[in-house]
PDB file of C-alpha atoms and ligand atoms in Angstrom:
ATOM      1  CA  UNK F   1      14.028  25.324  45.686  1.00 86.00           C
ATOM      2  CA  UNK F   2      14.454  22.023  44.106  1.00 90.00           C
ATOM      3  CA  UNK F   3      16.896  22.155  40.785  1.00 88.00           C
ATOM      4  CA  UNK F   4      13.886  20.454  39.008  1.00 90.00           C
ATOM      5  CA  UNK F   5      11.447  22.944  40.360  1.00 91.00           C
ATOM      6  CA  UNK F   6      13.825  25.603  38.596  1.00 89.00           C
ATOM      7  CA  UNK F   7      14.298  23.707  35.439  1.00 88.00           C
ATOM      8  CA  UNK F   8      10.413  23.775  34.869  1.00 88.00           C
ATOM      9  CA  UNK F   9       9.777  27.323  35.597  1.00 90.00           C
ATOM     10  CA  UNK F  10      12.668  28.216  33.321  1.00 92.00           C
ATOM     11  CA  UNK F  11      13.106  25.947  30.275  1.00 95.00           C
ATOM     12  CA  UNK F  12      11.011  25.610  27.205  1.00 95.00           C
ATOM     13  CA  UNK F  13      11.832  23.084  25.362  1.00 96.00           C
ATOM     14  CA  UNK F  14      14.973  20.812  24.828  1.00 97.00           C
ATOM     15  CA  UNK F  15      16.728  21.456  21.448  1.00 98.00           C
ATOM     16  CA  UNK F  16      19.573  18.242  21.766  1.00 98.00           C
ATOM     17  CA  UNK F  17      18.590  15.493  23.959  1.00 98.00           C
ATOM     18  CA  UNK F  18      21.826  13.568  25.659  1.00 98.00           C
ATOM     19  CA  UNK F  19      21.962  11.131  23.284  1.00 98.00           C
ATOM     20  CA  UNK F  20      21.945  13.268  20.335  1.00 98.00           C
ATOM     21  CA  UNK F  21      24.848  15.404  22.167  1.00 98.00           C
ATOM     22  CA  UNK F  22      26.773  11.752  22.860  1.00 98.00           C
ATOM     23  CA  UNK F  23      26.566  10.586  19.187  1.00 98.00           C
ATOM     24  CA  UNK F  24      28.155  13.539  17.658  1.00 98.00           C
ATOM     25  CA  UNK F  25      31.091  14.034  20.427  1.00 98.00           C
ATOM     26  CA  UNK F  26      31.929  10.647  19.356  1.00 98.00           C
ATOM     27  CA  UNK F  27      31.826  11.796  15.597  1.00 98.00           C
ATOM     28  CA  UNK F  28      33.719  14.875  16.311  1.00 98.00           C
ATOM     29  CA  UNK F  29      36.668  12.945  18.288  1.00 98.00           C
ATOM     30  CA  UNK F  30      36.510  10.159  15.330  1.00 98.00           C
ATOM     31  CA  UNK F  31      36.847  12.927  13.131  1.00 98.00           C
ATOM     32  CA  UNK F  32      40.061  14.458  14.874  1.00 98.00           C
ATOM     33  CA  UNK F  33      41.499  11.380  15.437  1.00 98.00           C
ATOM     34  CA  UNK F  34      42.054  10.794  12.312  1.00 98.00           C
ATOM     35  CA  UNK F  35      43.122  14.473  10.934  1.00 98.00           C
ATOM     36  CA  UNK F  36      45.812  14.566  13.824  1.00 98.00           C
ATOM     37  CA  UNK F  37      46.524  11.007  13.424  1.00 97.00           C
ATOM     38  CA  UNK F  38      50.268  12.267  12.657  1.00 96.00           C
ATOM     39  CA  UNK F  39      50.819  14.824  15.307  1.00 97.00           C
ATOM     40  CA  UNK F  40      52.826  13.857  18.379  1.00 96.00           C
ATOM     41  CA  UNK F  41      50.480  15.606  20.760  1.00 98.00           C
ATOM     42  CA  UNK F  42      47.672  18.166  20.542  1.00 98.00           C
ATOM     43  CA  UNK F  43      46.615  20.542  23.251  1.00 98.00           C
ATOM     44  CA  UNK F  44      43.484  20.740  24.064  1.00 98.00           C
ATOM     45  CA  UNK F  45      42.607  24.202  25.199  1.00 98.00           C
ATOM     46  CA  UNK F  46      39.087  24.645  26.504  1.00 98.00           C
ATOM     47  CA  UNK F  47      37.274  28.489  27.045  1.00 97.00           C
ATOM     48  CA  UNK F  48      36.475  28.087  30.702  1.00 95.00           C
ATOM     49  CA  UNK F  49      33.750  27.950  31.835  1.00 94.00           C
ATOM     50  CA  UNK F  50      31.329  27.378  29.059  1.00 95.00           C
ATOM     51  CA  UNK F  51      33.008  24.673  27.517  1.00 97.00           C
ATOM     52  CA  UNK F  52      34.276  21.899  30.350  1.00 97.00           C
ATOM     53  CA  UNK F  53      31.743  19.459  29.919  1.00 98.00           C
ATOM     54  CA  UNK F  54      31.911  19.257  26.505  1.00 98.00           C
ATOM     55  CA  UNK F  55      35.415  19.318  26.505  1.00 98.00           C
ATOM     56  CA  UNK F  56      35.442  16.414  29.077  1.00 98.00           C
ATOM     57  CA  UNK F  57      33.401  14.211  26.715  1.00 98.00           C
ATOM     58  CA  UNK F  58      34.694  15.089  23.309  1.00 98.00           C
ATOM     59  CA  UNK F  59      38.925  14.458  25.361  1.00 98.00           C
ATOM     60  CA  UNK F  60      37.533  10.752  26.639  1.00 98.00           C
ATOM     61  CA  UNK F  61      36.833   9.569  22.787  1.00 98.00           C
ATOM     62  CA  UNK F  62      39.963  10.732  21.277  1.00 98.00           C
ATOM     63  CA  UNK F  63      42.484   8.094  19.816  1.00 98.00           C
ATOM     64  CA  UNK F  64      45.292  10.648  19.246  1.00 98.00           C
ATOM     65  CA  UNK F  65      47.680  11.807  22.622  1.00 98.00           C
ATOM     66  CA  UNK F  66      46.969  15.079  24.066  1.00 98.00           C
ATOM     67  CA  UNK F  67      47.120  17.226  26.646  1.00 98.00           C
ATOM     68  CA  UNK F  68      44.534  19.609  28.199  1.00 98.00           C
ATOM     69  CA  UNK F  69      44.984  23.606  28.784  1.00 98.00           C
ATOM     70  CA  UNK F  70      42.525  26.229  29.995  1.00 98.00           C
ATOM     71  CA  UNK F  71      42.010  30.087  29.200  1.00 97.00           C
ATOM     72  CA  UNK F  72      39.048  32.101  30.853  1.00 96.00           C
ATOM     73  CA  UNK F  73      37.798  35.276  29.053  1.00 91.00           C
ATOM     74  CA  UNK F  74      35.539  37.637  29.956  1.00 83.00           C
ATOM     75  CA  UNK F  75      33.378  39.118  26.750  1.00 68.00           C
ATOM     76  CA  UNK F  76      31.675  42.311  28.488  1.00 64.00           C
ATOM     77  CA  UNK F  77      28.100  40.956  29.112  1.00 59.00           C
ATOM     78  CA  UNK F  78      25.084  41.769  31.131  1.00 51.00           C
ATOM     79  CA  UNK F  79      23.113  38.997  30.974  1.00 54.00           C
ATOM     80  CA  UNK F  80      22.532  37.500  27.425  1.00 56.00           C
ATOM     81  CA  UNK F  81      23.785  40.852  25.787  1.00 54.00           C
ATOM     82  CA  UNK F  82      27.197  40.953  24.499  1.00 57.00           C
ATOM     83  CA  UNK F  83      29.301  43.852  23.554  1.00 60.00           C
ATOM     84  CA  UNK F  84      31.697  42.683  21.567  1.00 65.00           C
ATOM     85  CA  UNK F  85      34.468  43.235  23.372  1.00 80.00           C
ATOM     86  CA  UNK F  86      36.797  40.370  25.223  1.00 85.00           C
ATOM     87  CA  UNK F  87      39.568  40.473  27.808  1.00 88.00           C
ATOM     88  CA  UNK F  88      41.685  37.168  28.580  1.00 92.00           C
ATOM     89  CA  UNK F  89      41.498  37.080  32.492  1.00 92.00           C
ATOM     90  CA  UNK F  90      43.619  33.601  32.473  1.00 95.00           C
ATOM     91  CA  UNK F  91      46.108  32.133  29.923  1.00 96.00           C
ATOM     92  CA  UNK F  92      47.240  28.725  29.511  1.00 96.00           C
ATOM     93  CA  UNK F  93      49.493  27.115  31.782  1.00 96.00           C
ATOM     94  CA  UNK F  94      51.922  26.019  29.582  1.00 96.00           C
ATOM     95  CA  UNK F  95      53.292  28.140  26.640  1.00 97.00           C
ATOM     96  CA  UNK F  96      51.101  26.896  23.016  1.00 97.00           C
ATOM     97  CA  UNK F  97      54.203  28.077  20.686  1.00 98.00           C
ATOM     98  CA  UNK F  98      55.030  25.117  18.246  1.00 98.00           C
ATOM     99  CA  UNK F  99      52.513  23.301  19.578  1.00 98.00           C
ATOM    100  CA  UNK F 100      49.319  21.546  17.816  1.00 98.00           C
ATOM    101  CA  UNK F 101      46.799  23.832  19.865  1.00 98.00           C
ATOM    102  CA  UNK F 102      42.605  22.726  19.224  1.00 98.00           C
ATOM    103  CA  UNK F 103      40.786  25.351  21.203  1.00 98.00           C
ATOM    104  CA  UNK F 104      37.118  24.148  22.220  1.00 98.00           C
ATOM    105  CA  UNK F 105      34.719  26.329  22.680  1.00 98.00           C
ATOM    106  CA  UNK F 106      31.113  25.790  23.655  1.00 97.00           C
ATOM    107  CA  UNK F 107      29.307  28.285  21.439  1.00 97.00           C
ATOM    108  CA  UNK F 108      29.616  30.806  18.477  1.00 96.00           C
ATOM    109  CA  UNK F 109      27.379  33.571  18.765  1.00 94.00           C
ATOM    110  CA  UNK F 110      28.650  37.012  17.125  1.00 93.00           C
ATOM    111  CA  UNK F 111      31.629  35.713  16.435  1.00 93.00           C
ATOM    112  CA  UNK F 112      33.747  38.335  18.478  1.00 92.00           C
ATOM    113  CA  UNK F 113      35.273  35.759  20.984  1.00 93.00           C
ATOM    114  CA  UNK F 114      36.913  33.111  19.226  1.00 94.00           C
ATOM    115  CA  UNK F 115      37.996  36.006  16.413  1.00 94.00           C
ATOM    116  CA  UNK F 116      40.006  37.550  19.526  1.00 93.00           C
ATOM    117  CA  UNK F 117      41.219  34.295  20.390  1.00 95.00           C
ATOM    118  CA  UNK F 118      42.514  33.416  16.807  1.00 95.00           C
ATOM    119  CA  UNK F 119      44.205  36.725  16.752  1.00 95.00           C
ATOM    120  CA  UNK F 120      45.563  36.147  20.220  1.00 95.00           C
ATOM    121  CA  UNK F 121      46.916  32.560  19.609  1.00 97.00           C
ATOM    122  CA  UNK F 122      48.142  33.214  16.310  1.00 97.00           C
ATOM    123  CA  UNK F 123      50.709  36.124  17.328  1.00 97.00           C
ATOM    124  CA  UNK F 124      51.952  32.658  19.433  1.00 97.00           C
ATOM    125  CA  UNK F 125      52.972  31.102  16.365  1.00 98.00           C
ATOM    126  CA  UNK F 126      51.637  27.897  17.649  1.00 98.00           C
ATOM    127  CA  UNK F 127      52.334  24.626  15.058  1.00 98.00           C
ATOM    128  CA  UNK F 128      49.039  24.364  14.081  1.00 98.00           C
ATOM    129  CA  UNK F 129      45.576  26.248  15.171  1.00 98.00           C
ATOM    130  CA  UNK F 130      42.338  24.931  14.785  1.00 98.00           C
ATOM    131  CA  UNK F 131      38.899  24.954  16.497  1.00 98.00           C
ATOM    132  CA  UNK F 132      35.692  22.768  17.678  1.00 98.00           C
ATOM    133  CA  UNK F 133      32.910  24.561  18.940  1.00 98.00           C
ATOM    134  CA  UNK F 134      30.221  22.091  19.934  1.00 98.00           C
ATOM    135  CA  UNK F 135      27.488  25.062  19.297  1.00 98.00           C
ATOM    136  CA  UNK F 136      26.826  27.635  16.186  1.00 98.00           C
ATOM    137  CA  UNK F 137      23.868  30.503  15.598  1.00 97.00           C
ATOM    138  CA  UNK F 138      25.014  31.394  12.099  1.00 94.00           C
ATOM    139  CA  UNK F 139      21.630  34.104  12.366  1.00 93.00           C
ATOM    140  CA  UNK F 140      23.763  35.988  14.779  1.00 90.00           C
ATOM    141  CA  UNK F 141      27.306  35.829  13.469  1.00 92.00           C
ATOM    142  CA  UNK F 142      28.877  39.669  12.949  1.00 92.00           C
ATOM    143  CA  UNK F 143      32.150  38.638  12.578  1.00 93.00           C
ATOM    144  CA  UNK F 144      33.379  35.969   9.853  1.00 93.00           C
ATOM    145  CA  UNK F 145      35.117  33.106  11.829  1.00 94.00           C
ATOM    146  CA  UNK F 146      35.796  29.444  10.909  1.00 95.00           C
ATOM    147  CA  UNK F 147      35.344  26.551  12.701  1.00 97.00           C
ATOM    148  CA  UNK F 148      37.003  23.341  11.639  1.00 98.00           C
ATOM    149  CA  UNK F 149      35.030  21.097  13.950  1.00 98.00           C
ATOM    150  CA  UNK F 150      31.625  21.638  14.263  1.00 98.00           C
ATOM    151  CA  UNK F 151      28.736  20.085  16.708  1.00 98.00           C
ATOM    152  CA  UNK F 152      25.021  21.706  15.642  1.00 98.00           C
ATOM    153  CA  UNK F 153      24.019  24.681  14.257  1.00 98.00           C
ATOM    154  CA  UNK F 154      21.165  26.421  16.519  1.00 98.00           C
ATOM    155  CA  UNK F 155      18.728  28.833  16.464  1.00 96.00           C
ATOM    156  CA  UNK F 156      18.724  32.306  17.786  1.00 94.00           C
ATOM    157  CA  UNK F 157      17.791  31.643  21.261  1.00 94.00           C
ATOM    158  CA  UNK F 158      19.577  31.436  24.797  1.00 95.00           C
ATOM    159  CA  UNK F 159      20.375  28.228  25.403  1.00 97.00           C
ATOM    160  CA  UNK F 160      21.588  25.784  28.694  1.00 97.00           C
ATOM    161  CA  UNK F 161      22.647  22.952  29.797  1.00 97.00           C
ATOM    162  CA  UNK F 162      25.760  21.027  28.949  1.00 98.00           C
ATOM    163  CA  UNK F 163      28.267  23.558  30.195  1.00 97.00           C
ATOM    164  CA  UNK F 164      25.896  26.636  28.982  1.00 97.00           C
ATOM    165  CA  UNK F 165      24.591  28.809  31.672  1.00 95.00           C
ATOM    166  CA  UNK F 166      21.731  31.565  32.014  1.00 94.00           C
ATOM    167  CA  UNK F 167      23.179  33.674  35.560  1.00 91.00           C
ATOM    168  CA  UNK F 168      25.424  30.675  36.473  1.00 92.00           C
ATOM    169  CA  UNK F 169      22.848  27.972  36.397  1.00 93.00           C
ATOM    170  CA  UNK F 170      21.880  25.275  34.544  1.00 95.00           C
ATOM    171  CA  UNK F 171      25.171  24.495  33.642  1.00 96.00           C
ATOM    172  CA  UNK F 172      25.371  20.447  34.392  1.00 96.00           C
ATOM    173  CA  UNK F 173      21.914  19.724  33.016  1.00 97.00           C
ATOM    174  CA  UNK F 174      23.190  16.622  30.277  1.00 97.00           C
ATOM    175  CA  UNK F 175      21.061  18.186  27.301  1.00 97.00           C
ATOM    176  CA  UNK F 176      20.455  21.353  25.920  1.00 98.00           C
ATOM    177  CA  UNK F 177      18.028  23.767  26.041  1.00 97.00           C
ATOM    178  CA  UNK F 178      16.428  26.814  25.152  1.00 97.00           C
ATOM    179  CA  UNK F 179      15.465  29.344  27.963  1.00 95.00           C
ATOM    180  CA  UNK F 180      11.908  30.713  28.175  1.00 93.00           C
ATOM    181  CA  UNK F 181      12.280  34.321  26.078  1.00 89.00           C
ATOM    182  CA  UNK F 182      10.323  35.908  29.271  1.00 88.00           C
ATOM    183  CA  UNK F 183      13.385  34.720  31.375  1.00 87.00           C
ATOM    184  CA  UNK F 184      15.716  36.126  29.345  1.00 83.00           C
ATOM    185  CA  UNK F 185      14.353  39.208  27.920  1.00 81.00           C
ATOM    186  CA  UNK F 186      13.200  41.017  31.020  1.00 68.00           C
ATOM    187  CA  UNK F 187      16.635  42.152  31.563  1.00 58.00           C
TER     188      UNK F 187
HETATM  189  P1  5GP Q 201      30.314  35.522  20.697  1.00 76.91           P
HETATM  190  O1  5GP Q 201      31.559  36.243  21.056  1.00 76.91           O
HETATM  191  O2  5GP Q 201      30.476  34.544  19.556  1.00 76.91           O
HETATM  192  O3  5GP Q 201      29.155  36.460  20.484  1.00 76.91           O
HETATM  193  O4  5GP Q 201      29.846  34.755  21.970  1.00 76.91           O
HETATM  194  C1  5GP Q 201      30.438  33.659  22.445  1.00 76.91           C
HETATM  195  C2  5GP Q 201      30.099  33.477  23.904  1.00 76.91           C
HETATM  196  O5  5GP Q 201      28.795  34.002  24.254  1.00 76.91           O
HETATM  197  C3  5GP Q 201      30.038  32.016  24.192  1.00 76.91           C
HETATM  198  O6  5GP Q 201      31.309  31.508  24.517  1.00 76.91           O
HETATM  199  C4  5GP Q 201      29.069  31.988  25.360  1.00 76.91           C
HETATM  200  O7  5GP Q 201      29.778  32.236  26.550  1.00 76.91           O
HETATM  201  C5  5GP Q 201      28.133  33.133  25.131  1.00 76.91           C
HETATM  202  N1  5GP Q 201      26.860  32.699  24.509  1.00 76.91           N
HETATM  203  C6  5GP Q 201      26.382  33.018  23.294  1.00 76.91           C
HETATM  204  N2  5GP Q 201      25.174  32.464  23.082  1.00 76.91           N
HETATM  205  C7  5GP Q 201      24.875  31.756  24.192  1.00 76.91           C
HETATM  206  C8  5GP Q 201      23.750  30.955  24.588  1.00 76.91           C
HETATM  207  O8  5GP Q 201      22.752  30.745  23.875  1.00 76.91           O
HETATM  208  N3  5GP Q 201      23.815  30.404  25.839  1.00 76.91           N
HETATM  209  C9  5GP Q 201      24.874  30.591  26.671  1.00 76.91           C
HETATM  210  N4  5GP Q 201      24.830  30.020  27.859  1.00 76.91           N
HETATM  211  N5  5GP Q 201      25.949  31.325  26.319  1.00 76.91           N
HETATM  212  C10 5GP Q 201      25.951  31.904  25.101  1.00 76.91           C
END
């Protein structure tokens, strides 16, 4: 089946067109360009998998030097239901103590992962710790996290596109948007 065939069935409406999505990457690197306008380097470390397109973009506008890491975590979901809990199944390559560490992530839902990761990176005593999540649903937040860099607050519904997937796919569409509930809620 064509990609576009499975986009149709699946999609109901587009919440941030591309150009919307382009226009505030360039704000948010603008924006960190100048806070870590002093800082000899700042690492870059992006939540795999969620995150690599935006993280891609928002790298490409910065006007500070930096360097880019990855973790991969696995928050125990089935589907589009998450339990709360999260596991690190890969750590950065290089070590983040004393360094300027930015972790981008693509969304805050609950608020359970990037609390663990916080925690987690902290214990590292890194230089500096900060965060830019391109995505928020403040309806669903359990847990009381900050984010110094934001993109858009959402809704409460599932979205795609942009490095968000529903079951893998999806992923590389350039906006973002919300999944039929039918789709998602038949689970
Ligand atoms: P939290 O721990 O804040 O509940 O969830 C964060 C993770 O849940 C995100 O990194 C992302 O992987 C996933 N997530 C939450 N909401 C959505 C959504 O609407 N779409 C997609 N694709 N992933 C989501």
């Amino acid at each position: 089946m064509a990609l576009s065939a499975l986009v149709e069935q699946a999609i109901e409406r587009t919440l941030l067109d591309e150009q919307t999505i382009q226009r505030r990457v360039v704000e948010l690197a603008a924006q960190i360009s100048s806070d870590y306008a002093d800082v000899d380097n700042v690492v870059l470390v992006g939540v795999l998998k969620g995150s690599f397109i935006f993280l891609a973009d928002l790298a490409r506008h910065l006007d500070v030097p930096h360097s880019v890491d990855f973790i991969a975590l696995s928050s125990y979901n089935r589907g589009t239901v998450s339990y709360g809990a999260v596991r690190l199944i890969m750590d950065t390559r290089s070590s983040i103590t004393d360094q300027h560490v930015l972790i981008v992530e693509d969304i805050v839902d609950t608020g359970y992962t990037l609390d663990y990761l916080m925690r987690n990176f902290e214990a590292r005593r890194p230089a500096s710790l900060r965060t830019c999540t391109l995505l928020s649903k403040p309806d669903r937040r359990e847990v009381d996290v900050h984010v110094d860099y934001l993109g858009f607050e959402i809704p409460d519904v599932w979205v795609v596109g942009y490095g968000l997937d529903y079951a893998n796919r999806f992923r590389t569409l350039p906006y973002i948007a919300a999944l039929r509930r039918d789709v998602y809620e038949k689970e």
